[in-house]
Tab-separated table of C-alpha atoms in Angstrom:
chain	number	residue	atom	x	y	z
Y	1	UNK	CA	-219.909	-58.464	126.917
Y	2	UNK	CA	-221.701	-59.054	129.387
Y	3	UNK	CA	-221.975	-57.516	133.260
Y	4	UNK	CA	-221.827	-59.363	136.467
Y	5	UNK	CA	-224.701	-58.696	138.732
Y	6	UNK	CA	-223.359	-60.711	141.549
Y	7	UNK	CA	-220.479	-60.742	143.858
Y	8	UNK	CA	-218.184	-63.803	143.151
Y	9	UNK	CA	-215.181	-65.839	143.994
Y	10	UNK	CA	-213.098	-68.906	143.349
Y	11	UNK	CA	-211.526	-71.046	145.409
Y	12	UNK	CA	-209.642	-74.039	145.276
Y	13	UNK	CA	-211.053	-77.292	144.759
Y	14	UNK	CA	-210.569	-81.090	147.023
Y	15	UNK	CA	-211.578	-84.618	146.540
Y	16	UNK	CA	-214.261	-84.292	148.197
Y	17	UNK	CA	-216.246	-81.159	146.144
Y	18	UNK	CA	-216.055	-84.451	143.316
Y	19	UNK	CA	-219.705	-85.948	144.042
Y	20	UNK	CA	-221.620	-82.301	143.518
Y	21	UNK	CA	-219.385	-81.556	140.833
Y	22	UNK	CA	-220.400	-84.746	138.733
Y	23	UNK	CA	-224.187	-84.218	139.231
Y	24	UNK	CA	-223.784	-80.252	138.191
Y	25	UNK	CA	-222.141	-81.687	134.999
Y	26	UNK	CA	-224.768	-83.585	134.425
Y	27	UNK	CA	-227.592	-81.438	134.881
Y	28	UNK	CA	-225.884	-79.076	133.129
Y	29	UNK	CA	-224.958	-81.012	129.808
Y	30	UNK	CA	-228.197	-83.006	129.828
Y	31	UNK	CA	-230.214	-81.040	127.296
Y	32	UNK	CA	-227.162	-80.788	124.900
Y	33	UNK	CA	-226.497	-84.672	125.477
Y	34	UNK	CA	-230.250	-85.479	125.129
Y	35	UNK	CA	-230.707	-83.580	121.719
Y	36	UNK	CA	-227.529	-85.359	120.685
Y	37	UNK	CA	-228.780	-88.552	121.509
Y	38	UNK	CA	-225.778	-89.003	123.941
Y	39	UNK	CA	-227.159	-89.340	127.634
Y	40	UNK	CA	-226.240	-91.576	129.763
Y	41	UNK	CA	-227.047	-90.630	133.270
Y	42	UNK	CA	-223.823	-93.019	134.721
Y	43	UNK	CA	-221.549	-92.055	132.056
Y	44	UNK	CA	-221.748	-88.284	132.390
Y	45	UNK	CA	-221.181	-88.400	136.081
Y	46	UNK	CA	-218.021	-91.115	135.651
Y	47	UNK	CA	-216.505	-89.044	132.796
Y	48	UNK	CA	-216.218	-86.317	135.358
Y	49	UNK	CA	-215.239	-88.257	138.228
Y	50	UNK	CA	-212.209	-90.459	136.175
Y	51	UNK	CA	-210.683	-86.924	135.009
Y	52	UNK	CA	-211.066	-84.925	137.841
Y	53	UNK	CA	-207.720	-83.077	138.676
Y	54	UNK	CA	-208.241	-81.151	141.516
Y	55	UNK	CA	-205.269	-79.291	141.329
Y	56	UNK	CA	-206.828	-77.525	137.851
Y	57	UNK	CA	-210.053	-77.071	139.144
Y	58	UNK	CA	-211.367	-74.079	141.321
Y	59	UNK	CA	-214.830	-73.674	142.598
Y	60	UNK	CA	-217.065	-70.361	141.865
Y	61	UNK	CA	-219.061	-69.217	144.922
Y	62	UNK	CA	-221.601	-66.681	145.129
Y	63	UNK	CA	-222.214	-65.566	148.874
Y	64	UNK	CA	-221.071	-68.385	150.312
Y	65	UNK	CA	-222.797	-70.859	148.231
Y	66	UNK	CA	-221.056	-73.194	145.367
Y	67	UNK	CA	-222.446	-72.540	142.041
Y	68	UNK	CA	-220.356	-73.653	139.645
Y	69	UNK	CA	-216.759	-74.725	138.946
Y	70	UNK	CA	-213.788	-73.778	135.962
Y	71	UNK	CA	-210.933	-76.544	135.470
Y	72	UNK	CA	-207.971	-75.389	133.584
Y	73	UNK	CA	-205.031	-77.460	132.714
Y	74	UNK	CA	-201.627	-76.417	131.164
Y	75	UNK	CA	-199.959	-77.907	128.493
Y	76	UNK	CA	-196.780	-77.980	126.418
Y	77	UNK	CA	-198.894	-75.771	123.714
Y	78	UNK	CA	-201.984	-74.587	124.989
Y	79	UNK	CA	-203.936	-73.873	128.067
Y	80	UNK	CA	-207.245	-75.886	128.073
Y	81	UNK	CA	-210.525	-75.404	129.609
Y	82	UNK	CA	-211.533	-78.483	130.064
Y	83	UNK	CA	-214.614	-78.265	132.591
Y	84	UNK	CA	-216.706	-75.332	133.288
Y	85	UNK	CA	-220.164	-75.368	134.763
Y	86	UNK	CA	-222.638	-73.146	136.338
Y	87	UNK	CA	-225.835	-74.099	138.259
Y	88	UNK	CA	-228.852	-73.033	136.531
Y	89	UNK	CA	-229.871	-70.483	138.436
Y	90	UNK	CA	-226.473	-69.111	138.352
Y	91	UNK	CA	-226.524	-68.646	134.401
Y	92	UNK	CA	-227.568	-65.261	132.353
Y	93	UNK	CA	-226.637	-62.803	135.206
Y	94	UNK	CA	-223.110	-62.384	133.316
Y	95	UNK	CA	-221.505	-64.786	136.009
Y	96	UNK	CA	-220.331	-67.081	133.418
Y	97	UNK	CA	-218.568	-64.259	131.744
Y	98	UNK	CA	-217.027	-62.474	134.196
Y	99	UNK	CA	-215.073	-65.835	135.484
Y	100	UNK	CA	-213.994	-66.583	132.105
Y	101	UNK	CA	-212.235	-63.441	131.215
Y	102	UNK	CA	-210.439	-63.432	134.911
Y	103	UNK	CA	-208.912	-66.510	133.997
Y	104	UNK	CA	-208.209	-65.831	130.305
Y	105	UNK	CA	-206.253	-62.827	131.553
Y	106	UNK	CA	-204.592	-64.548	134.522
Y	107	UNK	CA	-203.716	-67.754	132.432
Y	108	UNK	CA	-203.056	-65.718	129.306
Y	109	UNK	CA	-199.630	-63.991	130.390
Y	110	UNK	CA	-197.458	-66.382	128.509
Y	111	UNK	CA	-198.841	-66.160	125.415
Y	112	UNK	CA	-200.108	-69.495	124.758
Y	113	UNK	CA	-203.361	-70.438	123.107
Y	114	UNK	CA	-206.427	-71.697	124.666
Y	115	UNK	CA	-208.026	-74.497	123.897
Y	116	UNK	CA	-211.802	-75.854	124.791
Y	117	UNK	CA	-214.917	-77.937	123.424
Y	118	UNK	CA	-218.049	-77.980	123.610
Y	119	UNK	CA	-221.233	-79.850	122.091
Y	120	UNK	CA	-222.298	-79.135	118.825
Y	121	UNK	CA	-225.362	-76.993	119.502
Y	122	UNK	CA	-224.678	-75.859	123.227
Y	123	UNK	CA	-225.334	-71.982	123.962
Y	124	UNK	CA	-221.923	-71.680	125.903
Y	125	UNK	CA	-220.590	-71.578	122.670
Y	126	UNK	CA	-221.541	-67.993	122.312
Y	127	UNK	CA	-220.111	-67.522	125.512
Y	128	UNK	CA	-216.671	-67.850	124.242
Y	129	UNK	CA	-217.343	-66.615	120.820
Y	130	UNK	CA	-217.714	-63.339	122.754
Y	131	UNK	CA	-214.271	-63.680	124.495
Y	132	UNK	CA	-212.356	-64.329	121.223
Y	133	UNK	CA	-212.445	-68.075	120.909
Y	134	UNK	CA	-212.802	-69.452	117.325
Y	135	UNK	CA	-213.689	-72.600	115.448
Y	136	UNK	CA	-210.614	-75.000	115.270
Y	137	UNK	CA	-212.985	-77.863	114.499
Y	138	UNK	CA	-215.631	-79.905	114.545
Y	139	UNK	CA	-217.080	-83.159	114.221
Y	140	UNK	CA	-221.212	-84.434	114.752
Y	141	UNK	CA	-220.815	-84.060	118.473
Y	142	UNK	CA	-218.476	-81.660	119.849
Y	143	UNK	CA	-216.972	-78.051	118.642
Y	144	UNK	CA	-213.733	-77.351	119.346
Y	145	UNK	CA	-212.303	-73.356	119.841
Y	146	UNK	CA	-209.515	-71.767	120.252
Y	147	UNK	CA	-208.324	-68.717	121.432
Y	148	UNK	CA	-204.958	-66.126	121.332
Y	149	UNK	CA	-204.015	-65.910	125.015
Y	150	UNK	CA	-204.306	-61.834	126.454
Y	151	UNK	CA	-201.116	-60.314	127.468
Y	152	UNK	CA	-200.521	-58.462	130.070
């Protein structure tokens, strides 16, 4: 697993963190979506913006500065991590990690199973793979995991 290198927080998201939100999503999925033939440089950026539920989504700061951003939503049978992004030059200093297992274990209490996707060749995959998530399944563009939630 790996070790954070860098102080960190979250905090809560508003409406109006929405516009830097969409364009980290799309720098950040661009290589995936461009090896899967699937960029589209409006559609990224709308996908984000029509689902954006700021009451599941909190930003990650590093001294002061917004890097990146975790959305998780609860439902009847699973917790889902649905959007979770880091700047570029936020990525490989174990960042990613550490805010992943705080929320597994403070969203994990009850029991229920996580829940996530990503695109079929994307390196964040090993990310979870690391913090127990599994194949569920697949299909030509997107993986989906799974995880048993960590109780306390």
């Amino acid at each position: 697993m790996d070790v954070v290198s860098v102080a960190w927080s979250l905090r809560a998201s508003s409406s109006s963190d929405a516009p830097w939100m969409a364009e980290l999503r799309a720098i950040v999925m661009r290589p995936d979506l461009e090896r899967l033939g699937r960029y589209d440089p409006v559609r990224v950026r709308q996908r984000f913006l029509d689902a954006f539920a700021p009451e599941h989504t909190r930003v990650i700061v590093v001294d002061g500065e917004d890097v990146g951003l975790i959305a998780v939503r609860g439902e009847p049978d699973a917790v889902w991590i649905e959007h979770f992004y880091l700047a570029p030059g936020s990525q490989g200093r174990g960042l990613g990690s550490a805010v992943l297992a705080e929320v597994l274990v403070e969203r994990g209490a009850d029991g229920q199973l996580f829940r996530l996707n990503v695109l079929q060749g994307s390196p964040a995959r090993r990310l979870y793979e690391r913090h127990g998530f599994v194949l569920d399944s697949e299909d030509a563009v997107d993986v989906f995991l799974k995880a048993e939630s960590v109780r306390g």
